XYZ file of C-alpha atoms in Angstrom:
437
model
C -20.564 -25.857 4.710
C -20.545 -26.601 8.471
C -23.767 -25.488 10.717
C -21.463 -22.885 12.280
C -19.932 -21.311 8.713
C -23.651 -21.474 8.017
C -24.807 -19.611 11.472
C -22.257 -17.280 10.899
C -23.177 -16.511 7.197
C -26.692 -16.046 8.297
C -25.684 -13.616 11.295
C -23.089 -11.965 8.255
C -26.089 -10.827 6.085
C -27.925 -9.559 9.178
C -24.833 -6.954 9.948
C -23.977 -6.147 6.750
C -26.483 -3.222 6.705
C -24.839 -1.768 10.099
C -22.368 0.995 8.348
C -24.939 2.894 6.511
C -27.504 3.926 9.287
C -27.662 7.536 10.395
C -25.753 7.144 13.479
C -23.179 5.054 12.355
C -22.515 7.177 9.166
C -22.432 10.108 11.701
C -19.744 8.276 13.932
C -17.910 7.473 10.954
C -17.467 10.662 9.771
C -16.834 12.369 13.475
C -13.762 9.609 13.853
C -12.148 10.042 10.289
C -12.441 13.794 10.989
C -11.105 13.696 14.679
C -8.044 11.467 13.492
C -7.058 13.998 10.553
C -7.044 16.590 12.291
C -4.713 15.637 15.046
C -2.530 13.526 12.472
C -1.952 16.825 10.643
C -1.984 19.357 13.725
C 1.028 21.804 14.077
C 1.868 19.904 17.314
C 3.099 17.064 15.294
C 5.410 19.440 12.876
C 4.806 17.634 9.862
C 5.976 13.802 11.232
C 8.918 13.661 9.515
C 10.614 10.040 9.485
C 12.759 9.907 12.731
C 11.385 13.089 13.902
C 9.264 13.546 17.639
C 6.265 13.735 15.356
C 6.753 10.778 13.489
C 6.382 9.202 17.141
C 3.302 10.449 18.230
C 1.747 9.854 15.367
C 2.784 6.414 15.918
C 1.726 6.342 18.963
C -1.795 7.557 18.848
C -2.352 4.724 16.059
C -1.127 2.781 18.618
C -3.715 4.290 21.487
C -6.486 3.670 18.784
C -6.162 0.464 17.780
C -5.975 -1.045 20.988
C -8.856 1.193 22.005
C -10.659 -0.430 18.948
C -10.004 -3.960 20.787
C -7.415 -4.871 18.551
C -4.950 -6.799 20.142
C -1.554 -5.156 19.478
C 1.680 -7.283 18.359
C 4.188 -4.595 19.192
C 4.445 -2.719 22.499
C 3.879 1.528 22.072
C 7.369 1.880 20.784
C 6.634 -0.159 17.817
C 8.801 -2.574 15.484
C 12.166 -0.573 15.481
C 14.208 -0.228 12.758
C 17.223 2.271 11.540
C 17.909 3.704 8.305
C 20.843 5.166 7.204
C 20.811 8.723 5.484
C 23.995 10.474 4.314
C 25.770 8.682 7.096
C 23.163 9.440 10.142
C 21.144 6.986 11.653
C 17.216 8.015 11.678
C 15.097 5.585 13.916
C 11.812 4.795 12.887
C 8.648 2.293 13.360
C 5.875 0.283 12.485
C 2.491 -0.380 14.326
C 1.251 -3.817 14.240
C -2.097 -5.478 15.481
C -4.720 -8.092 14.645
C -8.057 -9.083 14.871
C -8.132 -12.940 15.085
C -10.455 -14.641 12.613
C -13.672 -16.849 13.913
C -12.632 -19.993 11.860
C -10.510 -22.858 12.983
C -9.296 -23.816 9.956
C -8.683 -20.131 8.492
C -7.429 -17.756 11.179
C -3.736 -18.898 10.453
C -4.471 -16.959 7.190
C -4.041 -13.121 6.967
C -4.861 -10.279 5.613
C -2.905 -7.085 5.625
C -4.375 -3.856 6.055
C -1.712 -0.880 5.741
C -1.121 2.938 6.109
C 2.226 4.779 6.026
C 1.993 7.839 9.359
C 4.842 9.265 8.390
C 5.518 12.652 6.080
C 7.608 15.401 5.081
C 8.130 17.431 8.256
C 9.326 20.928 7.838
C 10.805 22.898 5.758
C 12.595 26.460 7.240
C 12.535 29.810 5.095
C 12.991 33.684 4.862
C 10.421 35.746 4.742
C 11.225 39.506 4.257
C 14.083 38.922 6.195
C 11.822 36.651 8.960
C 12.230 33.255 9.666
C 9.548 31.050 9.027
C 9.000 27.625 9.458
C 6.183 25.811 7.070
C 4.538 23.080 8.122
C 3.935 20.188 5.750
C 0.766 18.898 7.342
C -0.239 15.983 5.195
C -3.707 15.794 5.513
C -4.053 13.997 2.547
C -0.685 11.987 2.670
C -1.193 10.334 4.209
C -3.317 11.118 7.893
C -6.378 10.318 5.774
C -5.080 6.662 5.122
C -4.308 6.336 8.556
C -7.807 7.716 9.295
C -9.242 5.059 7.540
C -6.906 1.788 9.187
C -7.972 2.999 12.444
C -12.068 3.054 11.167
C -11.909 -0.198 9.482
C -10.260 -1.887 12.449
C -13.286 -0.374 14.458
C -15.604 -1.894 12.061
C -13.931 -5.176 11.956
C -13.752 -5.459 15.841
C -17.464 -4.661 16.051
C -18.081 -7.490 13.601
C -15.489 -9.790 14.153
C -17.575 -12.955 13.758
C -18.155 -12.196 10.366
C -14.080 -12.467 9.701
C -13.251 -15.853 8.967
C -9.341 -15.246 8.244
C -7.421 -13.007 10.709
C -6.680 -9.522 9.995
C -3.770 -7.631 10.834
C -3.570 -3.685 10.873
C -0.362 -2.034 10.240
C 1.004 1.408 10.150
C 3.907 1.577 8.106
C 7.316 4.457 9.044
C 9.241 6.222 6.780
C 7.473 5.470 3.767
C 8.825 8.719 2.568
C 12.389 7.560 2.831
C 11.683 4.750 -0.384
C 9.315 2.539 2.205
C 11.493 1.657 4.329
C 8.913 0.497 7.285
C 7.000 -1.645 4.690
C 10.211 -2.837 3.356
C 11.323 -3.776 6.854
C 7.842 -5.307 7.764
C 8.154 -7.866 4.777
C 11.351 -8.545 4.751
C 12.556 -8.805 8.259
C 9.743 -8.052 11.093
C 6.905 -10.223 10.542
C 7.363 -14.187 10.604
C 4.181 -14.976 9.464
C 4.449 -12.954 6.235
C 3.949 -16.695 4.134
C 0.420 -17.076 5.267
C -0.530 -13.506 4.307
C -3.064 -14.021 1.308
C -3.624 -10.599 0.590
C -2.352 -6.732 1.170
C -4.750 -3.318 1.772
C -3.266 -0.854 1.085
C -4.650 3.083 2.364
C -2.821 6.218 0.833
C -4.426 9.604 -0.354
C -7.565 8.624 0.084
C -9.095 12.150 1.215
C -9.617 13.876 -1.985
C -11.950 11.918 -3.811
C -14.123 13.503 -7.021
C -14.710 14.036 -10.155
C -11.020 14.675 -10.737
C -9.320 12.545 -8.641
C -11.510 9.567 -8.699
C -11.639 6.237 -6.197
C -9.302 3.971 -7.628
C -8.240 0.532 -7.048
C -4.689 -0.761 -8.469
C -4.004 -4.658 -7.860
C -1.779 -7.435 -9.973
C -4.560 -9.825 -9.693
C -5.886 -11.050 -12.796
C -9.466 -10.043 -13.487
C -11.013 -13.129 -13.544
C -10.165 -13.596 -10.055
C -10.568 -9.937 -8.766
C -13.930 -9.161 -10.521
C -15.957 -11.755 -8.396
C -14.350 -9.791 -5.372
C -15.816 -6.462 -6.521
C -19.388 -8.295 -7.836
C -20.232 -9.541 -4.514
C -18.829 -6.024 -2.726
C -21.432 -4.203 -5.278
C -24.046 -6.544 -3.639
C -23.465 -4.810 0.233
C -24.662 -1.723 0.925
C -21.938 0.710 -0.802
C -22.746 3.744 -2.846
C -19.790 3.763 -4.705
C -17.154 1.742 -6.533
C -13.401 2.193 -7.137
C -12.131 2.625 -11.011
C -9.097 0.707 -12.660
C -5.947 2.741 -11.582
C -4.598 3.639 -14.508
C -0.309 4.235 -15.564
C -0.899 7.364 -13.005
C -0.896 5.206 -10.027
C 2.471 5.671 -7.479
C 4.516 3.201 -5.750
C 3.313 3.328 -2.375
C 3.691 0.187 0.594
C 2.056 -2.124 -1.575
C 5.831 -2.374 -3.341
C 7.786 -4.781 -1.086
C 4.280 -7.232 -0.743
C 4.192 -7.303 -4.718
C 7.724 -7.942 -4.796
C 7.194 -11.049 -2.378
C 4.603 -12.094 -4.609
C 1.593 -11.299 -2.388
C -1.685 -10.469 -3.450
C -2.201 -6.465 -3.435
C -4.982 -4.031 -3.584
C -3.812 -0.490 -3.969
C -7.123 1.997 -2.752
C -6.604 5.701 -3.106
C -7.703 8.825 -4.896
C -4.925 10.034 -5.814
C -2.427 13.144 -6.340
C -3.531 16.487 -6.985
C -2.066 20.217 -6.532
C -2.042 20.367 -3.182
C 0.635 16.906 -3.008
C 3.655 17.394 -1.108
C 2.797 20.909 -0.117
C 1.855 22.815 2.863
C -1.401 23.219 1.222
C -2.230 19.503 2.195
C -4.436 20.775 5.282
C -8.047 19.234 6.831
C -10.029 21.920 5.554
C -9.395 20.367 1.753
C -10.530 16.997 3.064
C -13.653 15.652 1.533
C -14.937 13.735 4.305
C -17.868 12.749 3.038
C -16.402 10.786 0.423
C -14.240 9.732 2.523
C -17.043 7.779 4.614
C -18.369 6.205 1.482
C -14.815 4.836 0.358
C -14.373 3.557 3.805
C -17.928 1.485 3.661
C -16.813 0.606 0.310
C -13.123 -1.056 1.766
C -14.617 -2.282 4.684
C -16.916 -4.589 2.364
C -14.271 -5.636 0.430
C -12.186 -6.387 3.020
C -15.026 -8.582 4.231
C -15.685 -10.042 0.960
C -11.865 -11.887 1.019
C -11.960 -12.629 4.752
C -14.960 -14.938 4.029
C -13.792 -16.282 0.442
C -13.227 -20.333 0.736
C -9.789 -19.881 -1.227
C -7.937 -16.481 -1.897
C -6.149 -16.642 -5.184
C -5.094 -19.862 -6.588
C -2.403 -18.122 -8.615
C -0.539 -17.089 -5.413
C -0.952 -20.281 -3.671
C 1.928 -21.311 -3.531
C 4.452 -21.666 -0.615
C 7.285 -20.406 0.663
C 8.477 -23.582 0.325
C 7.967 -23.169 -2.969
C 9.161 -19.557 -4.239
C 12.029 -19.099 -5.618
C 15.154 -18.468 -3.606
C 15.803 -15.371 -2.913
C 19.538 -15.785 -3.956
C 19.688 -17.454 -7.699
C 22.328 -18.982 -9.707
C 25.674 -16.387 -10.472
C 25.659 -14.068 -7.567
C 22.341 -12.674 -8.109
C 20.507 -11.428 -4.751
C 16.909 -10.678 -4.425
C 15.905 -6.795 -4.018
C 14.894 -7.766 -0.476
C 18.037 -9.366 0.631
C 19.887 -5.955 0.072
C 20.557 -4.101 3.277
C 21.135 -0.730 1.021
C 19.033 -0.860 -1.772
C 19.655 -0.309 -5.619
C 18.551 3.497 -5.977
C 17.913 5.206 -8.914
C 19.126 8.928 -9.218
C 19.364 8.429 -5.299
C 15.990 7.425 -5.293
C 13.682 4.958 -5.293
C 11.928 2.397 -7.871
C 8.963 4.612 -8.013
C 11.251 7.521 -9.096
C 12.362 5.253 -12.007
C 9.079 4.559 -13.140
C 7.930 7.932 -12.749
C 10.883 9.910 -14.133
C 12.169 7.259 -16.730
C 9.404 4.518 -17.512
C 6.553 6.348 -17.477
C 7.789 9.532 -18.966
C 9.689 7.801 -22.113
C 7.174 4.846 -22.527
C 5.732 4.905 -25.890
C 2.216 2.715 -25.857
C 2.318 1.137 -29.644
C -0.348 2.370 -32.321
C -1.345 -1.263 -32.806
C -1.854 -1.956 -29.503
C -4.417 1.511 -29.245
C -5.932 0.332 -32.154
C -6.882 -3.416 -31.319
C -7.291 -1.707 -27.207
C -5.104 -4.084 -25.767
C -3.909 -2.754 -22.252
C -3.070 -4.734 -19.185
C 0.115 -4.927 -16.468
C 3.157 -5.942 -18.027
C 5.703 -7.757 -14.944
C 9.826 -6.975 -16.158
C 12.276 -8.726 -14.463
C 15.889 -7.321 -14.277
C 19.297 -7.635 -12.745
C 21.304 -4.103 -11.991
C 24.676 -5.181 -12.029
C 27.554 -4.046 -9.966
C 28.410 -1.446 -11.957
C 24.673 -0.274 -12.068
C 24.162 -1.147 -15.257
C 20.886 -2.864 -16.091
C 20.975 -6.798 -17.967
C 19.161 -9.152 -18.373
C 15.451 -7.542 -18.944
C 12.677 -10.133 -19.401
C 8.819 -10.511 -19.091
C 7.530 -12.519 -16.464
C 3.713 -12.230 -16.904
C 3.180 -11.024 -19.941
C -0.030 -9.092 -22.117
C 0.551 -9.068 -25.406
C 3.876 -9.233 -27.552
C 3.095 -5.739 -28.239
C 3.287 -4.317 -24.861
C 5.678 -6.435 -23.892
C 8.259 -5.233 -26.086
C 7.571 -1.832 -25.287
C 7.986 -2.701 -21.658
C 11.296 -4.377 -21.915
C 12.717 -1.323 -24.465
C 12.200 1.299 -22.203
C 14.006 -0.363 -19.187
C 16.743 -2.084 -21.500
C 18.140 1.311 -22.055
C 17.466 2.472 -18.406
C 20.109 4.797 -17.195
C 23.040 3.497 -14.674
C 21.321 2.645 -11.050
C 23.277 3.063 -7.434
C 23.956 -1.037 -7.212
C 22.831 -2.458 -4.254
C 25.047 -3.617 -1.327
C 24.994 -6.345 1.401
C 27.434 -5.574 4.135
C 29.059 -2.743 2.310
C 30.057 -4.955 -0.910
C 28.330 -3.577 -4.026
C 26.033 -6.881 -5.444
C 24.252 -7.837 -8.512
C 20.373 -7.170 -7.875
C 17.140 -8.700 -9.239
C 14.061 -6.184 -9.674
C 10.465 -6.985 -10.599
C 8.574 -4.264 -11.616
C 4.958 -3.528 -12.894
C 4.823 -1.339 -16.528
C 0.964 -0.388 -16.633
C -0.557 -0.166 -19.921
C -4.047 1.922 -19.328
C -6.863 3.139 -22.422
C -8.436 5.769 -21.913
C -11.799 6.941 -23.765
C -11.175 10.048 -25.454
């Protein structure tokens, strides 16, 4: 180790007490509070994708990041993008920033930290023969996630010698319209996306307790994510974030573990008050929130100072596989209209079809074998689905179960490149999660 890595270390374990003093656990909590409450305000009428709300919500992530000295790689107005809906165009955004690491020979590498700011708007109703208009204010979902990017890129500003690899802060549009920003991000926006070694992602992370519980989803293999989580238990957190179990939903992490990417999925959760108007600040349990935050923030610091990130994802873009294969078949992100399901997304297919007719095999309870089973499949033209097969595998057992339940998958809505319908390769994760009891 060089005699600055080693300076640097040294001033590292000095700091690393910094986010749990009185005043700075204050300020923390003040900040995530301030931010949800204007994120979910009646002035921003729910920030619907493509909607004046959607924008200011954009833009005060904006305001705060560069506030937070973050130096911002889109102007106010964001990374553009259009989507098409029933034939009208909705206009949306992403917000994108980084903090540049301290080392020479690892600030070319990033890390992703991400939070969709969009949500479901309004929705207009009778009332006794009144009109009313109910506003869906997503506390929850997701101002709390964005809460929390706009914190940790305080926290990694203040402390930016201690961040070897660069980070990058982004706040993902129209995730509600089948993540569309995050797609966009990934797949078209960012040119750099081959040197990021890892992806944060923040959603629903303001409800955290005994029943909806910290969690942490990521494909990584244990052996390489449990030295990540050791040395966070070592900093000054009070809690720690439980396996996400066959519960966990799609979110923005989708298009970065479709690209192969490292991803670490941090929330707490659904719970009644999802997707309703009931989603306010006052149900916000902020100071859990503050914990989880310290708790990220570690972790997040833990991988920026990590010699190598993930030998198992090493490889380059040089060497992936092309996008478009052998016989026609395209890559999901090469699609400019999707494959839908039901006209909706993957995550609807895994929650309405997977999930709901997935059997998990006596034997496999029995011996408690569980893991993340990754199926490959093509939707044709026709939207039928061929081809099913196991890419990373568990166990013979789950596997089989994984590749049933998708082999007799409904028809999908092919997907299309310049209006022609195309054959379509999907990856998808089947979680396979024991529970005691």
């Amino acid at each position: 180790m060089s005699i600055m890595r080693r300076l640097l270390t040294f001033a590292f374990f000095i700091a690393i007490a910094f986010p749990v003093s009185g005043e700075s656990y204050d300020l923390l909590r003040r900040n995530l509070k301030s931010h949800i409450q204007y994120l979910s305000s009646d002035v921003l009428q729910g920030r619907k994708t493509g909607t004046k709300g959607e924008k200011m919500a954009a833009e005060y992530l904006y305001d705060a990041l560069e506030s937070n000295g973050v130096i911002m790689l889109t102007d106010r107005n964001g990374q553009d993008f259009t989507i098409m809906n029933d034939g009208d165009s909705i206009h949306s955004r992403n917000i994108v920033g980084i903090i540049e690491g301290c080392d020479s020979l690892l600030r070319d590498e990033y890390i992703v930290v991400g939070a969709h700011f969009d949500h479901l708007g309004t929705n207009n109703l009778m009332v006794d023969g009144t009109p009313v208009t109910q506003i869906f204010a997503g506390a929850d979902d997701n101002a709390s996630g964005v809460a929390t990017l706009i914190e940790l890129s305080r926290l990694v500003s203040e402390n930016r010698f201690d961040f070897p690899r660069s980070i990058i802060f982004v706040g993902f549009g129209a995730k509600e319209h089948a993540m569309a920003g995050s797609w966009y991000f990934v797949n078209r926006a960012f040119r750099g996306i081959g040197n990021v070694k890892a992806m944060i992602n923040l959603d629903m992370l303001g409800r955290g307790n005994a029943a909806n519980p910290f969690k942490l989803f990521s494909q990584v293999s244990i052996a390489e994510l449990n030295p990540i989580k050791e040395e966070t238990s070592k900093r000054p957190v009070s809690i720690s974030p439980a396996v996400a179990d066959a519960t966990i939903s799609p979110s923005d992490f989708l298009p970065f573990y479709e690209a192969k990417i490292p991803i670490f999925f941090f929330t707490t959760g659904k719970h009644r008050e999802y997707h309703t108007i009931r989603d306010t600040p006052k149900l916000i349990l902020y100071n859990n929130l503050v914990e989880e935050s310290i708790y990220i923030f570690h972790f997040l610091e833990v991988m920026a100072n990590k010699d190598v990130l993930f030998k198992s994802f090493n490889a380059s873009s040089k060497d992936r596989e092309p996008t478009i294969s052998e016989d026609g078949v395209y890559s999901f992100s090469e699609c400019d209209k999707r494959p839908e399901f039901f006209h909706s997304d993957e995550k609807h297919f895994l929650d309405s079809w997977v999930y709901k007719y997935l059997k998990y095999p006596k034997a496999a309870i029995s011996q408690g074998i569980q893991g993340v089973v990754e199926v490959e499949f093509i939707i044709e033209k026709d939207g039928s689905v061929t081809n099913v097969r196991v890419v990373r595998g568990v166990d013979a057992l789950l596997d089989e179960e994984a590749v049933r339940v998708i082999s007799v998958s409904p028809k999908w809505i092919p997907g299309r490149i310049g209006g022609n319908k195309v054959r379509t390769k999907i990856t998808l994760p089947v979680l396979f999660i024991l529970r005691k009891g």
